[in-house]
Short mmCIF file of C-alpha atoms and ligand atoms in Angstrom, two decimals:
data_model
loop_
_atom_site.label_atom_id
_atom_site.label_comp_id
_atom_site.label_asym_id
_atom_site.label_seq_id
_atom_site.Cartn_x
_atom_site.Cartn_y
_atom_site.Cartn_z
CA MET C 1 1.50 -13.24 -0.83
CA THR C 2 0.98 -13.70 2.74
CA ASN C 3 2.26 -17.25 2.64
CA GLN C 4 5.33 -16.25 0.53
CA THR C 5 8.94 -16.81 2.00
CA TYR C 6 12.27 -16.03 0.57
CA PRO C 7 13.15 -15.67 -2.33
CA PHE C 8 10.37 -13.24 -2.43
CA GLN C 9 8.83 -12.53 -5.91
CA LEU C 10 7.40 -9.35 -7.67
CA PRO C 11 3.74 -9.83 -7.88
CA PRO C 12 2.31 -9.20 -11.56
CA LEU C 13 0.04 -6.13 -11.68
CA PRO C 14 -3.43 -7.48 -11.37
CA PHE C 15 -4.51 -5.33 -14.32
CA HIS C 16 -3.11 -4.04 -17.54
CA ALA C 17 -0.75 -1.17 -17.17
CA ASP C 18 -3.04 1.12 -19.26
CA ALA C 19 -6.31 -0.01 -17.64
CA LEU C 20 -6.41 2.69 -15.03
CA GLU C 21 -6.20 5.46 -17.60
CA PRO C 22 -6.49 8.26 -17.55
CA TYR C 23 -6.36 8.44 -13.78
CA LEU C 24 -3.15 6.36 -13.14
CA GLU C 25 -1.17 6.65 -16.57
CA ALA C 26 0.55 3.35 -17.96
CA ARG C 27 4.04 4.88 -18.10
CA THR C 28 4.10 5.90 -14.30
CA LEU C 29 2.67 2.35 -13.52
CA ARG C 30 5.25 0.67 -15.25
CA ILE C 31 7.97 2.37 -13.86
CA HIS C 32 6.64 2.28 -10.56
CA HIS C 33 5.89 -1.67 -10.52
CA ASP C 34 8.58 -3.03 -12.89
CA GLU C 35 11.47 -0.80 -11.69
CA HIS C 36 10.80 0.48 -8.28
CA HIS C 37 8.83 -2.33 -6.71
CA ARG C 38 11.05 -4.92 -8.59
CA VAL C 39 14.23 -3.38 -6.97
CA TYR C 40 12.73 -3.45 -3.53
CA VAL C 41 12.39 -7.18 -3.93
CA GLU C 42 15.69 -7.73 -5.33
CA LYS C 43 17.33 -5.76 -2.44
CA LEU C 44 15.23 -7.65 0.04
CA ASN C 45 16.43 -11.08 -1.25
CA ALA C 46 19.93 -10.04 -1.59
CA ALA C 47 19.90 -8.84 2.06
CA LEU C 48 18.60 -12.17 3.34
CA GLN C 49 20.88 -14.23 0.90
CA ASN C 50 23.14 -15.16 3.65
CA TYR C 51 20.69 -15.56 6.48
CA PRO C 52 19.11 -18.99 5.93
CA GLU C 53 17.58 -18.77 9.24
CA LEU C 54 15.38 -16.07 7.98
CA HIS C 55 14.33 -17.73 4.65
CA GLY C 56 11.15 -19.40 6.26
CA LEU C 57 9.70 -16.17 7.39
CA THR C 58 6.64 -14.38 5.45
CA ILE C 59 7.25 -10.77 4.75
CA GLU C 60 5.04 -9.72 7.60
CA ASN C 61 6.69 -12.04 9.92
CA LEU C 62 10.08 -10.66 9.13
CA LEU C 63 8.70 -7.10 9.55
CA ARG C 64 7.06 -8.01 12.86
CA LYS C 65 10.20 -9.48 14.22
CA LEU C 66 12.48 -6.47 12.72
CA ASP C 67 14.10 -6.37 16.18
CA ASP C 68 15.27 -9.75 15.80
CA VAL C 69 16.83 -9.50 12.46
CA PRO C 70 20.74 -9.11 12.72
CA TRP C 71 21.63 -5.62 13.04
CA ALA C 72 23.87 -5.70 9.56
CA ILE C 73 20.69 -6.19 7.37
CA ARG C 74 18.22 -4.63 9.72
CA THR C 75 17.69 -1.43 8.01
CA ALA C 76 17.67 -3.00 4.48
CA VAL C 77 15.05 -5.71 5.50
CA GLY C 78 12.94 -3.05 7.01
CA ASN C 79 12.86 -0.63 3.88
CA ASN C 80 12.77 -3.03 1.15
CA GLY C 81 10.70 -5.41 3.03
CA GLY C 82 8.24 -2.54 3.95
CA GLY C 83 8.25 -1.36 0.19
CA HIS C 84 7.58 -4.92 -1.04
CA LEU C 85 4.61 -5.47 1.42
CA ASN C 86 3.26 -1.93 1.04
CA HIS C 87 3.35 -2.00 -2.93
CA ALA C 88 1.87 -5.50 -3.10
CA LEU C 89 -0.97 -4.14 -0.90
CA PHE C 90 -1.16 -1.04 -3.11
CA TRP C 91 -1.56 -2.92 -6.55
CA SER C 92 -4.35 -5.32 -5.02
CA LEU C 93 -6.16 -1.89 -3.61
CA ILE C 94 -6.42 -0.21 -6.96
CA GLY C 95 -8.44 -1.15 -10.09
CA THR C 96 -10.27 0.05 -13.18
CA PRO C 97 -12.17 3.08 -12.63
CA ASP C 98 -15.48 1.61 -13.76
CA GLN C 99 -16.21 0.53 -10.08
CA THR C 100 -19.14 1.53 -8.14
CA PHE C 101 -18.48 2.16 -4.37
CA ALA C 102 -19.24 -0.99 -2.13
CA GLY C 103 -22.09 -0.87 -0.29
CA GLY C 104 -23.28 -2.95 2.91
CA PRO C 105 -20.94 -3.02 6.09
CA LEU C 106 -17.90 -0.98 4.74
CA ARG C 107 -20.35 1.83 3.76
CA ASP C 108 -22.02 1.91 7.02
CA ALA C 109 -18.63 1.82 8.78
CA ILE C 110 -17.42 4.74 6.79
CA ASN C 111 -20.73 6.54 7.66
CA ALA C 112 -20.36 5.77 11.32
CA SER C 113 -16.37 7.16 11.46
CA PHE C 114 -16.37 9.80 8.98
CA GLY C 115 -20.27 10.81 8.45
CA SER C 116 -20.26 10.09 4.87
CA ILE C 117 -18.33 8.86 2.04
CA GLU C 118 -17.40 12.43 1.41
CA GLY C 119 -16.36 12.92 4.77
CA PHE C 120 -13.86 10.02 4.63
CA ARG C 121 -12.65 11.54 1.19
CA GLN C 122 -11.95 14.74 2.99
CA ALA C 123 -10.16 13.13 5.89
CA PHE C 124 -8.08 11.00 3.62
CA ARG C 125 -7.25 13.99 1.51
CA GLU C 126 -6.33 16.12 4.60
CA VAL C 127 -3.95 13.35 6.02
CA ALA C 128 -2.19 12.58 2.70
CA THR C 129 -1.64 16.11 1.56
CA ALA C 130 -0.14 17.11 5.02
CA HIS C 131 1.99 14.27 5.28
CA PHE C 132 5.50 15.40 4.79
CA ALA C 133 7.80 13.89 2.16
CA SER C 134 7.56 10.03 1.27
CA GLY C 135 5.20 7.62 2.79
CA TRP C 136 1.93 5.71 2.75
CA VAL C 137 -1.74 6.67 3.77
CA PHE C 138 -3.93 4.12 4.94
CA LEU C 139 -7.70 3.50 5.75
CA VAL C 140 -7.65 1.04 8.54
CA ALA C 141 -10.21 -0.90 10.68
CA ASP C 142 -9.34 -0.65 14.35
CA VAL C 143 -10.57 -4.15 15.33
CA GLU C 144 -10.95 -3.23 19.01
CA LYS C 145 -12.39 0.08 18.89
CA ASN C 146 -14.70 -0.91 16.13
CA THR C 147 -13.85 2.25 13.99
CA LEU C 148 -12.23 3.09 10.82
CA GLU C 149 -9.27 5.47 10.95
CA VAL C 150 -6.99 7.33 8.21
CA LEU C 151 -3.37 7.09 9.19
CA ALA C 152 -0.14 8.30 7.41
CA LEU C 153 3.27 6.37 7.85
CA PRO C 154 6.75 7.82 6.70
CA ASP C 155 8.96 5.93 4.36
CA HIS C 156 7.87 2.27 3.85
CA GLN C 157 6.60 1.64 7.34
CA CYS C 158 3.80 -1.01 7.34
CA VAL C 159 0.59 -1.43 9.42
CA LEU C 160 1.51 -4.76 11.00
CA GLY C 161 -0.53 -4.71 14.32
CA THR C 162 -3.14 -7.57 14.76
CA GLN C 163 -5.46 -4.48 15.89
CA GLN C 164 -5.50 -2.63 12.65
CA ARG C 165 -6.39 -3.93 9.29
CA VAL C 166 -5.55 -2.27 6.19
CA LEU C 167 -8.61 -1.46 3.93
CA LEU C 168 -7.29 1.12 1.46
CA ILE C 169 -3.63 2.22 0.88
CA CYS C 170 -2.08 4.91 -1.12
CA ASP C 171 1.43 5.47 -2.03
CA VAL C 172 2.34 9.35 -1.73
CA TRP C 173 6.16 8.94 -2.49
CA GLU C 174 6.73 11.09 -5.45
CA HIS C 175 7.41 8.39 -7.69
CA ALA C 176 4.10 7.33 -7.58
CA TYR C 177 2.87 10.54 -9.21
CA TYR C 178 5.69 12.99 -10.31
CA LEU C 179 5.81 12.20 -14.05
CA LYS C 180 2.22 13.21 -14.43
CA HIS C 181 1.42 15.59 -11.60
CA GLN C 182 5.04 16.95 -10.56
CA GLN C 183 4.36 18.36 -7.08
CA LYS C 184 0.85 18.49 -7.05
CA ARG C 185 -0.05 15.65 -4.78
CA ALA C 186 -3.48 16.69 -4.27
CA ASP C 187 -4.28 16.22 -8.05
CA TYR C 188 -2.90 12.62 -7.85
CA LEU C 189 -4.86 11.86 -4.65
CA ASP C 190 -8.12 12.93 -6.85
CA CYS C 191 -6.91 10.53 -9.70
CA TRP C 192 -5.99 7.83 -7.01
CA TRP C 193 -9.71 8.20 -5.70
CA GLN C 194 -11.11 7.13 -9.09
CA VAL C 195 -9.24 3.96 -8.93
CA ALA C 196 -9.66 2.92 -5.46
CA ASN C 197 -10.60 -0.80 -5.41
CA TRP C 198 -13.48 -0.80 -3.18
CA GLN C 199 -14.51 -4.67 -3.91
CA GLU C 200 -11.22 -5.58 -2.37
CA ALA C 201 -11.68 -3.03 0.36
CA ALA C 202 -15.05 -4.40 1.08
CA ARG C 203 -13.52 -8.05 0.93
CA ARG C 204 -10.97 -7.11 3.42
CA PHE C 205 -13.52 -5.55 5.82
CA ASN C 206 -15.87 -8.46 5.68
CA ALA C 207 -13.50 -11.45 5.73
CA PRO C 208 -10.55 -10.24 8.24
CA ASN C 209 -9.06 -13.43 8.67
CA ASP C 210 -8.38 -13.77 4.87
CA VAL C 211 -6.38 -10.96 4.21
CA GLY C 212 -3.22 -10.97 6.23
CA ALA C 213 -1.45 -7.80 7.14
MN1 LIG W 1 5.84 3.48 -4.60
#
């Protein structure tokens, strides 16, 4: 999606909606993708419709240059564009729960930054459960410091800097889990852990020039 420009399109789920059962159930995934994500894309396109000078920009470049976007649509582009980008990343970084954790350089980096895989899991869980209200939690590779970090951002803010690459992303908006887990975000995080797409995370870690934001 990194080369896509206006009109932006809802990317299809890269798996059947019931393929992540019992961890992420089909009903929530369908509503989340077919309704929530679709509406972000539609509202993003609606905001941009009358601004042809912006139609050649990718979603990453639109968000990076948000301060240059006309004031009248800046909030709409930031919120809905960020929602589109983060959800597209989210679908690509979850998958069927039969995966084994990736070995190789990513495992070495996790061990170096968090002590162990379990150490990373605990760090991610702490940040994600402590984050107030809606937002996203990321595992990012800091290119300059050569470390991995867990960070949370509010609303639909995105990781856009060239210094940080997203390796994993978890949606902690209540719409991601409320039907099954109600307010129990920690239970949802345990389920998300079972479907984290380690193959794609490793690909992004190993091929940084190929992955976009
Ligand atoms: Mn969401």
